[in-house]
Short mmCIF file of C-alpha atoms in Angstrom, two decimals:
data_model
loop_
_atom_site.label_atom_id
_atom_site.label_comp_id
_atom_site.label_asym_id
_atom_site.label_seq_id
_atom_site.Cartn_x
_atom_site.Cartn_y
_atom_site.Cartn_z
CA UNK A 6 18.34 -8.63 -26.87
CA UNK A 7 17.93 -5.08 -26.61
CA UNK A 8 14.75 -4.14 -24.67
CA UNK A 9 11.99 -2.06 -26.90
CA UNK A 10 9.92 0.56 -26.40
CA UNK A 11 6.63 -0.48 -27.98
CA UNK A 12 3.40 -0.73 -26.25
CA UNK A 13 3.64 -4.64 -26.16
CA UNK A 14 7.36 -5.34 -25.86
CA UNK A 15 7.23 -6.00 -22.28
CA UNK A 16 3.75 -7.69 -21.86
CA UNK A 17 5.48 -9.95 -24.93
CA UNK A 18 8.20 -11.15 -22.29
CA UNK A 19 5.68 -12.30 -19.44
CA UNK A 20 4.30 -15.82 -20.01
CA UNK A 21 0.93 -16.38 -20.72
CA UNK A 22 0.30 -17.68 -17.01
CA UNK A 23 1.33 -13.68 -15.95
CA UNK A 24 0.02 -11.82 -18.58
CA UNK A 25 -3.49 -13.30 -18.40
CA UNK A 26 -3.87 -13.05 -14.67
CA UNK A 27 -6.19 -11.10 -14.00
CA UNK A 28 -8.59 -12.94 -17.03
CA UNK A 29 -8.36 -16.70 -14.42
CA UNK A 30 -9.18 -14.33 -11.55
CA UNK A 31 -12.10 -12.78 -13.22
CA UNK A 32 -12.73 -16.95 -14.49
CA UNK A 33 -12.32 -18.07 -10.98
CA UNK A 34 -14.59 -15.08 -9.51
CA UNK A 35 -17.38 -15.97 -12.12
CA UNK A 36 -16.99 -19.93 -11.57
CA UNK A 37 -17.24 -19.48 -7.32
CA UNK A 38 -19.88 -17.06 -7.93
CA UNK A 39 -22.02 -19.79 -10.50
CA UNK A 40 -20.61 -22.44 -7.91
CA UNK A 41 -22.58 -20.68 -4.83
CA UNK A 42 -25.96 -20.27 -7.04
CA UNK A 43 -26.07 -24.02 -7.58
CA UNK A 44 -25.03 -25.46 -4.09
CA UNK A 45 -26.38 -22.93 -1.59
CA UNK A 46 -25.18 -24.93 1.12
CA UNK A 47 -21.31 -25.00 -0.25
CA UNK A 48 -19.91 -22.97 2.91
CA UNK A 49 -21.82 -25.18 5.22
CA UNK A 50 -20.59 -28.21 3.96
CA UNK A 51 -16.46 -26.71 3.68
CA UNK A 52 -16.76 -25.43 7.61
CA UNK A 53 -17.66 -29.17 8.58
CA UNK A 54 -13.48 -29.53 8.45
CA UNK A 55 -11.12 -27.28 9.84
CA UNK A 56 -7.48 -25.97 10.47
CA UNK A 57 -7.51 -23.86 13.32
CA UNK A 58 -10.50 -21.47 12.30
CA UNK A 59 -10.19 -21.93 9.00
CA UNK A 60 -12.11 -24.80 6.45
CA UNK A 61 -9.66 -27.75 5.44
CA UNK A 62 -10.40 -27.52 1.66
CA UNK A 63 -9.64 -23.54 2.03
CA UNK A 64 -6.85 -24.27 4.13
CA UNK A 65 -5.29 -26.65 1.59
CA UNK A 66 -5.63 -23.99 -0.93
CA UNK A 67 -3.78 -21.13 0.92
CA UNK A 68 -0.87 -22.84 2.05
CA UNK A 69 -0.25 -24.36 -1.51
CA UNK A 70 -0.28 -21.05 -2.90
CA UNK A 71 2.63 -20.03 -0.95
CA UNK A 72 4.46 -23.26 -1.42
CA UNK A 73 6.01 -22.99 -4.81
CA UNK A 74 6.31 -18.90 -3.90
CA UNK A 75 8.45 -19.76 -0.68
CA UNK A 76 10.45 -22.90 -2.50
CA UNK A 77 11.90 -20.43 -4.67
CA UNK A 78 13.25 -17.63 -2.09
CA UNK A 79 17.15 -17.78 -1.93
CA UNK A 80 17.57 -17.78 1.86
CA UNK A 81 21.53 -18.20 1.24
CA UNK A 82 21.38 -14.98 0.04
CA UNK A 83 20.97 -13.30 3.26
CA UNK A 84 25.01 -13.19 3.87
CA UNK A 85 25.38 -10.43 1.87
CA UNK A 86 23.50 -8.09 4.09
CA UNK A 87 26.74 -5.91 5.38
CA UNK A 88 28.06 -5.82 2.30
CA UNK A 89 25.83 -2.94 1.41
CA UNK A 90 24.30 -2.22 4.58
CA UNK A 91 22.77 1.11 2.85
CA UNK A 92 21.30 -0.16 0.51
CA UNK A 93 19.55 -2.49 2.58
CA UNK A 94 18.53 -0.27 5.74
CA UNK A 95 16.82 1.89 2.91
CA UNK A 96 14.79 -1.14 1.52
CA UNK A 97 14.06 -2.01 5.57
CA UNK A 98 12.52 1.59 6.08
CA UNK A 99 10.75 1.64 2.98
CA UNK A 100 8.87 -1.76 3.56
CA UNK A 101 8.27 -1.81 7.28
CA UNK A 102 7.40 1.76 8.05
CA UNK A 103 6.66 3.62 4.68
CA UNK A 104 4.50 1.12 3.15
CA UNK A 105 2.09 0.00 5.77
CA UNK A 106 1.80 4.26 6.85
CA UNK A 107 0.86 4.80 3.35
CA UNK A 108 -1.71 2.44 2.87
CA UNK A 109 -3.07 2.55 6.27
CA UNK A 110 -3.56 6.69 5.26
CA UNK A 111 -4.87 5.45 1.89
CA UNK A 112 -7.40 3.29 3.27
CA UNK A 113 -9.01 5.53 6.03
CA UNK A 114 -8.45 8.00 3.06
CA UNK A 115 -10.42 6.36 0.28
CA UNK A 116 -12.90 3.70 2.54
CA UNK A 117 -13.49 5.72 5.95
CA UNK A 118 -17.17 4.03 5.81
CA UNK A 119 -15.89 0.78 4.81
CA UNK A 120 -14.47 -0.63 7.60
CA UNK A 121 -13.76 -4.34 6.39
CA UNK A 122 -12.16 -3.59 3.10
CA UNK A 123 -10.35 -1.01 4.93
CA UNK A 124 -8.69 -3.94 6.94
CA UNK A 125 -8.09 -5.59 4.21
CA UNK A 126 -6.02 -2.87 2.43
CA UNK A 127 -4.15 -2.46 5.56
CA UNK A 128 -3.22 -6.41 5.67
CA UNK A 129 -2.45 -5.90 1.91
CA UNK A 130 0.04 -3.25 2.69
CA UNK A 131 1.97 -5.28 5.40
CA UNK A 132 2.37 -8.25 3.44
CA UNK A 133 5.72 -6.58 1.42
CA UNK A 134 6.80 -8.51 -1.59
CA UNK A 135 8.82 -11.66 -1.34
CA UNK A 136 8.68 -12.62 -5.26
CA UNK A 137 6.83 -11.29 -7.72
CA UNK A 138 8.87 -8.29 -7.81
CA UNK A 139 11.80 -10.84 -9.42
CA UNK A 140 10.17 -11.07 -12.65
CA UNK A 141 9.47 -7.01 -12.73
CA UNK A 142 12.72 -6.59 -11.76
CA UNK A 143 13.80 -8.25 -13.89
CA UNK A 144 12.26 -6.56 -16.74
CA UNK A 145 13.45 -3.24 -16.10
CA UNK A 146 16.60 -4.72 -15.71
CA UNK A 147 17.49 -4.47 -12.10
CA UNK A 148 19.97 -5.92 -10.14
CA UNK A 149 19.04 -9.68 -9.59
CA UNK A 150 21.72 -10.09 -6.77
CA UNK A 151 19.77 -7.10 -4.58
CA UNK A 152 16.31 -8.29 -5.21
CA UNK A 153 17.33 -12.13 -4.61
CA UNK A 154 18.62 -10.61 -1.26
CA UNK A 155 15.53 -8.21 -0.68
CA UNK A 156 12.65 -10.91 -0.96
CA UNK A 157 14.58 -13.24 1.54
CA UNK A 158 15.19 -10.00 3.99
CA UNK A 159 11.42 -9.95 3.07
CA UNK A 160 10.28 -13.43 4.45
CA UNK A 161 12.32 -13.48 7.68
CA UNK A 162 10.44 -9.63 8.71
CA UNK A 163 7.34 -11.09 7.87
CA UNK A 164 7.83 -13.99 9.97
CA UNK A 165 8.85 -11.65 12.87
CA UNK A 166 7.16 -8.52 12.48
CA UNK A 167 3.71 -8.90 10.54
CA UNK A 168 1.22 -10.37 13.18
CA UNK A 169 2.72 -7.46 15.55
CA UNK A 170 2.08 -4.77 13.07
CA UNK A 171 -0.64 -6.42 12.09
CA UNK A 172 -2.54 -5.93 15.49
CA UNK A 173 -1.37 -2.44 15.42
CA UNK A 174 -2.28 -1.06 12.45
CA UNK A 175 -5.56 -2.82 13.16
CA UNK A 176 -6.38 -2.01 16.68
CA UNK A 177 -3.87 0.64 18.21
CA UNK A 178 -3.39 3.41 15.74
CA UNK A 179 -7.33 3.36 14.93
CA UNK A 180 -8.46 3.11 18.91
CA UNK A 181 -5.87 6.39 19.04
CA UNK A 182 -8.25 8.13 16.26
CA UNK A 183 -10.98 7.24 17.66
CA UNK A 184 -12.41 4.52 15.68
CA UNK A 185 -14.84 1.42 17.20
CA UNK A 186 -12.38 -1.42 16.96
CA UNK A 187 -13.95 -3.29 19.01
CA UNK A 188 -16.38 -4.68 16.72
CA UNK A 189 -13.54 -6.57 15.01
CA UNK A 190 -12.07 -8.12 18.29
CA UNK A 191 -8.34 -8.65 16.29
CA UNK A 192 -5.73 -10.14 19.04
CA UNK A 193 -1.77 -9.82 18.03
CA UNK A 194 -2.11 -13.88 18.49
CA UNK A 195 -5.18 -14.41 16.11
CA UNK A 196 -3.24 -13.00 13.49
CA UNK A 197 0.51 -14.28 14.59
CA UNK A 198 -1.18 -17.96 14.66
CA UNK A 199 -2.47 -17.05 10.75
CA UNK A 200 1.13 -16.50 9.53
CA UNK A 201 2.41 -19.09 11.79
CA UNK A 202 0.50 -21.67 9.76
CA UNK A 203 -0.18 -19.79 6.45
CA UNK A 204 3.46 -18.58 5.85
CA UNK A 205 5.31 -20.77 8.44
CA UNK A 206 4.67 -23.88 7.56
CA UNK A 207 4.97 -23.64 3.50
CA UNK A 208 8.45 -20.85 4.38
CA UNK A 209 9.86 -24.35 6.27
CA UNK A 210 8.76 -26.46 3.39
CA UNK A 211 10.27 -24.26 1.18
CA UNK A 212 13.21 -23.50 2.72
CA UNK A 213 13.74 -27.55 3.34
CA UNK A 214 12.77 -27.91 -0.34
CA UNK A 215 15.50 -25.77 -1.35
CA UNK A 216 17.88 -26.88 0.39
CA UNK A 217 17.16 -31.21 0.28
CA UNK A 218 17.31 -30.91 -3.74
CA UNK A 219 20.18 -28.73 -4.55
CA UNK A 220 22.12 -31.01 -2.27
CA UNK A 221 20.69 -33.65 -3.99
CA UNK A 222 20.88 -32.58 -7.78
CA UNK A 223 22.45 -29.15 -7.43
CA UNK A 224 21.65 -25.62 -7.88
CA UNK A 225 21.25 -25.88 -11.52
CA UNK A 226 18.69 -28.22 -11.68
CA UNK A 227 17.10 -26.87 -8.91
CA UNK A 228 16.65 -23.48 -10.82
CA UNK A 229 16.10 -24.72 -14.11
CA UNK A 230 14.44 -27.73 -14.32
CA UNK A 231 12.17 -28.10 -10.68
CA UNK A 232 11.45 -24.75 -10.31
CA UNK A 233 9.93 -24.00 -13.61
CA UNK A 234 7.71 -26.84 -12.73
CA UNK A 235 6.58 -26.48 -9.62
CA UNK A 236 6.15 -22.55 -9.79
CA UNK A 237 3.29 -22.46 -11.99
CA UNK A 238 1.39 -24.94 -9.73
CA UNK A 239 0.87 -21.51 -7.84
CA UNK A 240 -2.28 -20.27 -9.67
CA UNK A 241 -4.06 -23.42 -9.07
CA UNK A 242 -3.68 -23.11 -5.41
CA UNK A 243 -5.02 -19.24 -5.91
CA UNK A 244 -7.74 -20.09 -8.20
CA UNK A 245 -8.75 -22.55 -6.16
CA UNK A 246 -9.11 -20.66 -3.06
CA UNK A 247 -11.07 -17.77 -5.14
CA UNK A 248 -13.32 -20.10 -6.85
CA UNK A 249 -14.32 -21.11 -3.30
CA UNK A 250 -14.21 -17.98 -1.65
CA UNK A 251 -16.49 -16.21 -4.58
CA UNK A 252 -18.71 -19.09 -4.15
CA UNK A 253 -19.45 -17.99 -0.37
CA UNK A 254 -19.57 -14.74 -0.94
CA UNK A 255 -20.51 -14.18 -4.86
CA UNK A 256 -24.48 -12.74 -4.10
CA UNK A 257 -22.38 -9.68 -2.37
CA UNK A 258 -20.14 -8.68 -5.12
CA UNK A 259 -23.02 -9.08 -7.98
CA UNK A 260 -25.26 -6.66 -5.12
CA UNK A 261 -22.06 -4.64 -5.06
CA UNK A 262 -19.72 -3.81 -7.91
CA UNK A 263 -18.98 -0.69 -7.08
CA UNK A 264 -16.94 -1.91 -3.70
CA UNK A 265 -14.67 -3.22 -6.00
CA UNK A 266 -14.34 0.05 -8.11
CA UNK A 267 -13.40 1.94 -4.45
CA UNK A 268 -11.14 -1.21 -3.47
CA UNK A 269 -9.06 -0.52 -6.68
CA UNK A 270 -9.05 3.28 -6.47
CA UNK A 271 -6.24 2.95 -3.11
CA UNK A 272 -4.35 0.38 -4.51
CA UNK A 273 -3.28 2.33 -7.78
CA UNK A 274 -2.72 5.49 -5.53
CA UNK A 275 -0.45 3.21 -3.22
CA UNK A 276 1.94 1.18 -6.27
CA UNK A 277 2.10 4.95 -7.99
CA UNK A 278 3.37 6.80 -4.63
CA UNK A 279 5.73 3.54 -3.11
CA UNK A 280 7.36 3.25 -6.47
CA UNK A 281 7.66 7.10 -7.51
CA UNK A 282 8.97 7.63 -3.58
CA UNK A 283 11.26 4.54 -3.53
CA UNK A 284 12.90 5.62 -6.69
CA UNK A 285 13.98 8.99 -6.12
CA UNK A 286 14.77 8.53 -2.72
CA UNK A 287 17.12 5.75 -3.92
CA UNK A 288 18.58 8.36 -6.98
CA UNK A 289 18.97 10.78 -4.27
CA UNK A 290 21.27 8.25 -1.99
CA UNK A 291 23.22 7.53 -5.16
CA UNK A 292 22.52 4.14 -6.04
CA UNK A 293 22.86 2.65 -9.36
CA UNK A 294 20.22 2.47 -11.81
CA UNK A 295 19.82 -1.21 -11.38
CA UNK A 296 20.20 -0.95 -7.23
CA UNK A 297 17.11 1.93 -7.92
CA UNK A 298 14.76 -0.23 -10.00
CA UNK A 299 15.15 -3.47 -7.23
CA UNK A 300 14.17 -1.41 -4.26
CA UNK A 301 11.45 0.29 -6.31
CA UNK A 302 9.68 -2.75 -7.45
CA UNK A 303 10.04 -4.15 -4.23
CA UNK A 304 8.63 -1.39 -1.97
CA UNK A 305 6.01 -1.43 -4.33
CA UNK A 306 5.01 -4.62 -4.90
CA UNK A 307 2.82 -6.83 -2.24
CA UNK A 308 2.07 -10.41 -1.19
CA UNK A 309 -1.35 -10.99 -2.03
CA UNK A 310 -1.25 -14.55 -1.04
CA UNK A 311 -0.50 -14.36 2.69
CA UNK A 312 -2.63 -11.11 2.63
CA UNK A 313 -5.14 -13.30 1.44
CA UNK A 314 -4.72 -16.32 3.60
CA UNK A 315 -4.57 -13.73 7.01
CA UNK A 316 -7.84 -12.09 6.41
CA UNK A 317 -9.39 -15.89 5.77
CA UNK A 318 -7.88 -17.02 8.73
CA UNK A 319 -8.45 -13.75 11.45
CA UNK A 320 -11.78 -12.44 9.65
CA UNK A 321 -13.36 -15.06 7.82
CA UNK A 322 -13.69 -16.65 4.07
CA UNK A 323 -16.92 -14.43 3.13
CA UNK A 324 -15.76 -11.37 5.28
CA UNK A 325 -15.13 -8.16 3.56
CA UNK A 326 -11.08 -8.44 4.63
CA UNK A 327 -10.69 -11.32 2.27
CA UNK A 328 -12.44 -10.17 -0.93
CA UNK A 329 -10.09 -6.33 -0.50
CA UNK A 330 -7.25 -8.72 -0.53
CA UNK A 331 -8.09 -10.79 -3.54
CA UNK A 332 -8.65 -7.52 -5.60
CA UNK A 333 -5.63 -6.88 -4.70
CA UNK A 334 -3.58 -9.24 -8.05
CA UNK A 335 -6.46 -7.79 -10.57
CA UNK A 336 -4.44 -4.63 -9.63
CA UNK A 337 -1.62 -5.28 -9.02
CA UNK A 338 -0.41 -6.58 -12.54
CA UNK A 339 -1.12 -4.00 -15.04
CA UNK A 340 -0.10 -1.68 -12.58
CA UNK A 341 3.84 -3.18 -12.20
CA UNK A 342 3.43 -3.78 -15.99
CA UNK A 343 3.20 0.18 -16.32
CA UNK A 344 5.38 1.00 -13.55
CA UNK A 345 8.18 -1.19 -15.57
CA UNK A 346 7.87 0.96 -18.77
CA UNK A 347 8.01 4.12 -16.13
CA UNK A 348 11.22 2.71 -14.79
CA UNK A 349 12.68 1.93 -18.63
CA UNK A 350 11.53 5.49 -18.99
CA UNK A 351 13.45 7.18 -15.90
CA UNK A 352 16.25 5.22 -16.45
CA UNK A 353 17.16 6.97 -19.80
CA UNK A 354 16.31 10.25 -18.44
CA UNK A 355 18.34 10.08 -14.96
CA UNK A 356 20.69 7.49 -15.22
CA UNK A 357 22.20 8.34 -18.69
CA UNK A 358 25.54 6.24 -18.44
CA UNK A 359 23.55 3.21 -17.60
CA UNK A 360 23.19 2.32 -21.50
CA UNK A 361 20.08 0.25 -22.98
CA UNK A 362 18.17 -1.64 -21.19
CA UNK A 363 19.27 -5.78 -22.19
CA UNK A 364 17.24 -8.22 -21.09
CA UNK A 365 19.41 -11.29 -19.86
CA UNK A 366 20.40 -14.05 -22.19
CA UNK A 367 18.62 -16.67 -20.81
CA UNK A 368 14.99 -14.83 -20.78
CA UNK A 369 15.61 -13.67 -24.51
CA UNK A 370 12.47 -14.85 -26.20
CA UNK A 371 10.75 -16.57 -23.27
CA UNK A 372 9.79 -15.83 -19.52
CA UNK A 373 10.81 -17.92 -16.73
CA UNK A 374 8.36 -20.05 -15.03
CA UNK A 375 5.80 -18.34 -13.41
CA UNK A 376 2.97 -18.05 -10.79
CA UNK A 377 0.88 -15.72 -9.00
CA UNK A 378 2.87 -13.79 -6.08
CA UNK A 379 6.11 -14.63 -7.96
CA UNK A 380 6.60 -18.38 -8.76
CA UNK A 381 9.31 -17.41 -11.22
CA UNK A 382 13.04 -18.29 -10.58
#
């Protein structure tokens, strides 16, 4: 099937889970919100459990969301590293120290009086995509091999590297402008113990998920028949976790709309520059057209989820870090949506012998599985 160039052609190949996202966020925003008004004493009666500093029920929530995200990583994948060692120091560079610069400048940038959603950008832009960039990728017909290999690369650096960049970007670099951190109190531990438990423990179930059942039934079925089934499962554990959050913290956003209009404003400036950047830097080092579209996507794209479950776990549920990061997937689709047509777009323009763009055989008239964060195969 030859890919199309009309306004809805690509929004046609995303299932109805991804292409209505942001309509069950706004749903689970407006439930939480109706939720608070009737039971005042919700957030009272979900902090009488906890995990670590976090409420059970919220707890339960965050660490399914990353579940069926995680089960679906192909850590196998990570042997092909040397084989284009390039390739793959450019993706490095372009997640670890491009991306969190850029939105750490975008945030003081846009929110210098808005401290908390500030921190929440900045958690936003150091959680680097681990798998919804597949299914974009995928769409502007990118190299699956490279971005199967990228979003595993992806999960091991945020295992090692987030809660120390995490206290950096934080507390260092702002105590070197000048800022008053010390209102926040953020420890490299309080938010290493977050993604410890929050990406940790579902990476390990995932990882042993993978690898129990496609001993036990094979790759195949693994792929297409569990996978399909337990990605969507996703958006309840996200949904869940909003409709709770929104019903802590709902009387805020009705008193304040507009902190959501100035929340947005970065993250389209950040998903325009990453992508734009990533791809011409990536022309420029001569990769392919399809090696160009997989590191673009993912430099661009972000893990909302353990953004999310990090700024509930080192800030709060009702704190200002958590609602910045779950504005973050009301943005973050039509944006990539838009950013694929760009990439259809550039790729006729500057990569003329790569022909028209086909979508795979086995996505012709459906979409894989999907999730928020990625729960696609």
């Amino acid at each position: 099937m030859t890919a199309t160039t009309a306004p809805d052609s690509i929004v046609k190949k995303l299932s109805v889970i991804d292409r209505f996202l942001p309509v069950w966020i706004f749903a689970a925003m407006g439930l939480g919100i109706g939720l608070g008004r009737a039971f005042p004493d919700l957030g009272a009666r979900l902090d009488t459990v906890r995990l670590d500093t976090v409420s059970l029920p919220i707890a339960i929530g965050l660490l399914w969301m990353m579940y069926p995200v995680l089960a679906k990583v192909r850590y196998g994948e990570l042997g092909r590293l040397r084989a284009r060692g390039k390739l793959f120091t450019t993706s490095l560079v372009l997640n670890w120290v491009v991306g969190p610069v850029l939105m750490f400048a975008l945030a003081w940038l846009f929110l210098p009086d808005l401290p908390h959603y500030r921190n929440g950008l900045v958690l936003i832009g150091l959680a680097r995509c681990i798998a919804m960039v597949l299914i974009w990728n995928m769409l502007a017909c990118g190299s699956n091999e490279v971005a199967a290999v990228l979003v595993a690369l992806n999960s091991v650096f945020q295992i090692l590297f987030y809660s120390v960049l995490g206290w950096l970007f934080l507390t260092v670099i702002p105590g070197w402008l000048g800022a008053d951190v010390a209102a926040f109190d953020v420890s490299m531990w309080s938010i290493a113990k977050s993604v410890l438990i929050f990406l940790g423990v579902p990476l390990v179930a995932g990882a042993l998920t993978r690898i129990g059942l496609t001993r036990l039934k094979g790759e195949a079925w693994y792929e297409q028949r569990f996978l399909p089934r337990l990605g969507p499962t996703a958006l309840i554990g996200l949904l869940y976790t909003i409709v709770l959050m929104f019903a802590m913290q709902g009387e805020k956003i009705t008193r304040l709309p507009l902190d959501v209009v100035r929340i947005s404003l970065p993250l389209v400036v950040y998903f325009a520059i990453m992508f734009t950047s990533a791809f011409f830097l990536s022309r420029k080092l001569g990769f392919s057209y399809e090696e160009t579209a997989s590191l673009s996507f993912t430099a661009a794209g972000n893990n909302f989820e353990l953004a999310i479950a990090v700024a509930v776990g080192v800030f709060g549920m009702a704190s200002g870090e958590a609602l910045a990061g779950v504005v973050g997937p009301l943005i973050e689709v039509p944006a990539l949506i838009a950013l694929v047509y760009l990439s259809l777009w550039l790729r006729r323009r500057l990569f003329p012998g790569a022909g028209e763009a086909v979508l795979p055989r086995r996505f012709e008239g459906k979409t894989p599985a999907s999730g928020p964060g990625g729960a696609h195969p």
